[in-house]
Short mmCIF file of C-alpha atoms in Angstrom, two decimals:
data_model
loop_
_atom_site.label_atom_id
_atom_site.label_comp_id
_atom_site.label_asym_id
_atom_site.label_seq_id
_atom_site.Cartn_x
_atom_site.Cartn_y
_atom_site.Cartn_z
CA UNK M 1281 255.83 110.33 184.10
CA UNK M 1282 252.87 112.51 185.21
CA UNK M 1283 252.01 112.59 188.84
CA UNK M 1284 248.07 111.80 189.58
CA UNK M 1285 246.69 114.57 191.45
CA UNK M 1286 244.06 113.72 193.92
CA UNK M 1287 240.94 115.47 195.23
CA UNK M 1288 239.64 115.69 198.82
CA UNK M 1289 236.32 116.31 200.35
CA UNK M 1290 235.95 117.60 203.81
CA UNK M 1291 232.80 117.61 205.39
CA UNK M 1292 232.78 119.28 208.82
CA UNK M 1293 230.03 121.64 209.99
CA UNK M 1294 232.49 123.70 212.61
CA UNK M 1295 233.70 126.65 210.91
CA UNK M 1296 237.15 126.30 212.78
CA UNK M 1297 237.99 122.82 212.73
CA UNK M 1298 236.87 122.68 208.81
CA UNK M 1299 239.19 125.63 208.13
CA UNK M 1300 241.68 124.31 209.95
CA UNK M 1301 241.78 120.77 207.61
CA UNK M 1302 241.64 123.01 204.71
CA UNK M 1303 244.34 124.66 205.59
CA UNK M 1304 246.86 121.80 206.76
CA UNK M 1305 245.49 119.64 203.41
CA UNK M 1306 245.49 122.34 200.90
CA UNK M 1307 248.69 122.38 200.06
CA UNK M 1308 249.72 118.37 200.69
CA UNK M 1309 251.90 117.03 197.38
CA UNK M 1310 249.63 115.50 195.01
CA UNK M 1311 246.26 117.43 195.74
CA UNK M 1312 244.05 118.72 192.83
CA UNK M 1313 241.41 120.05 194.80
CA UNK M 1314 240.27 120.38 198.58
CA UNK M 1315 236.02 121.33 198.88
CA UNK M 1316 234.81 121.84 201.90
CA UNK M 1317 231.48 120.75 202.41
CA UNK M 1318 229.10 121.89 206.04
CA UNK M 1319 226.17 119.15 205.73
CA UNK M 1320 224.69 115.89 204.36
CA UNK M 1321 223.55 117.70 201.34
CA UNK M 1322 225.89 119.51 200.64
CA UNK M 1323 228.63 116.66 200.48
CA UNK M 1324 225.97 114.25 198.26
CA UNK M 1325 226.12 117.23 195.50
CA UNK M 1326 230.00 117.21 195.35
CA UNK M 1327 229.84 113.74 195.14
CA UNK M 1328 227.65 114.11 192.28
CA UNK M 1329 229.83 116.33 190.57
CA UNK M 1330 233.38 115.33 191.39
CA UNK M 1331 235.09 112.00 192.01
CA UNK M 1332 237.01 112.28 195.17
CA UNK M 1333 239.51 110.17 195.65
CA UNK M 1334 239.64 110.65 199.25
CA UNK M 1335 236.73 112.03 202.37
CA UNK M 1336 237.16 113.23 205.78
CA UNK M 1337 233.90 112.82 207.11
CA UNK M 1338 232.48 114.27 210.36
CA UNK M 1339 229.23 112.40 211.72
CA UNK M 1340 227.41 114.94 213.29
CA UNK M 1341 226.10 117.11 211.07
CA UNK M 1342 223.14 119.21 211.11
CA UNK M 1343 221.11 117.23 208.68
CA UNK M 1344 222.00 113.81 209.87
CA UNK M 1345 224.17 111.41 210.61
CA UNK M 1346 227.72 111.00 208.43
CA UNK M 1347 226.97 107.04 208.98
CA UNK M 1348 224.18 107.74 206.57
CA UNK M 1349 226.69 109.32 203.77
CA UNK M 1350 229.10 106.58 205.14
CA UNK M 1351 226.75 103.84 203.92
CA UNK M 1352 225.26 105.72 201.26
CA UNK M 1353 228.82 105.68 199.31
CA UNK M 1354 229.54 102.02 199.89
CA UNK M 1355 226.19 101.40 198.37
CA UNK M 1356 226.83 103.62 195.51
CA UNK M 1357 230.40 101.50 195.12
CA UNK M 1358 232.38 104.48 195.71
CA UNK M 1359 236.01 103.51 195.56
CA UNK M 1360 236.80 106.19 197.86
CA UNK M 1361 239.11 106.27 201.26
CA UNK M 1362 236.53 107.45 203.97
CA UNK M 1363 238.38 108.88 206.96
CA UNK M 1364 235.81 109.39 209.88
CA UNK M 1365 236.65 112.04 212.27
CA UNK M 1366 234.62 112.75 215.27
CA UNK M 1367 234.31 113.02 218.95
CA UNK M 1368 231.76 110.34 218.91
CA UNK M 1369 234.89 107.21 219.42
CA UNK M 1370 231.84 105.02 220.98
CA UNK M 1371 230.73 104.72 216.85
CA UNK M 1372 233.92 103.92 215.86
CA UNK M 1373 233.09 99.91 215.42
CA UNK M 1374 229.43 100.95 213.56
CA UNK M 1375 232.06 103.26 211.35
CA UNK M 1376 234.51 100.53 210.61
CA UNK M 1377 231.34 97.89 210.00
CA UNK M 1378 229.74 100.12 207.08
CA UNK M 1379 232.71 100.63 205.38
CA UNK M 1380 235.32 103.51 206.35
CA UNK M 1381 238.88 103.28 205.90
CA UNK M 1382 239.78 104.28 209.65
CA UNK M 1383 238.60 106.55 212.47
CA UNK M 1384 240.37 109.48 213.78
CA UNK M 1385 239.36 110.83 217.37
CA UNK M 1386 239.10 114.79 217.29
CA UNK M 1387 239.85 115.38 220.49
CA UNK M 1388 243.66 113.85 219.83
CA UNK M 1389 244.07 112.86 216.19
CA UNK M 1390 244.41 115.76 214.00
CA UNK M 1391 248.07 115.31 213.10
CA UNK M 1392 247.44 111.56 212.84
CA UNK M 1393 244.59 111.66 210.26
CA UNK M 1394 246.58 114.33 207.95
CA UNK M 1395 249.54 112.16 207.91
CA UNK M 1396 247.34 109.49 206.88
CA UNK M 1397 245.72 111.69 204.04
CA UNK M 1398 248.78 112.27 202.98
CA UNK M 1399 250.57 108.71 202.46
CA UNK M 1400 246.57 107.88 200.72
CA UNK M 1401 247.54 110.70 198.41
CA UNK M 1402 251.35 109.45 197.84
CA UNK M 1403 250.03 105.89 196.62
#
């Protein structure tokens, strides 16, 4: 029986915190592929050209907001997990109410949200 391999799409714009999911996601069991993407933009043309099974989405970013990407997907029908992670826990409700999966604070859920990436890869 062949195991599905997933793929992941990051989308932080601090160097250091984006490395730092890449590198604690990189190697989960199940992953295909881990992108990295800095801004708004940038994340819409990955999601053009790869499905991704599941996103870790910051919201500030310097193009916009990640609510606007957050919406834009459930529009599109995406059948994607959308993980938010941000400082910003006062948009946490707004988050839940357009359509992501759950909301991880950055300032003290780190190991939480990759232990939740990794039982959404395991199903």
């Amino acid at each position: 029986m062949a195991t599905t391999k997933h793929n992941l799409l990051l989308i932080e714009d601090d160097f250091c915190i984006g490395e730092k999911l890449y590198n604690s996601t990189k190697d989960l069991k199940n992953i295909h592929t881990v992108h990295l993407a800095v801004n708004l933009q940038e994340a819409k043309t990955r999601l053009m050209q790869t499905n991704y099974n599941v996103i870790v989405l910051d919201l500030n970013l310097p193009d916009g907001n990640g609510i606007e990407l957050l919406k834009w997907l459930r529009e599109k029908n995406k059948l994607v997990k959308v993980f938010v992670f941000s400082i910003n826990i006062e948009l946490k409700r707004m988050c839940l109410k357009n359509g992501a999966d759950a909301f991880f604070d950055k300032s003290q859920d780190f190991d939480l949200l990759i232990s939740e990436i990794s039982n959404s890869l395991s199903l």
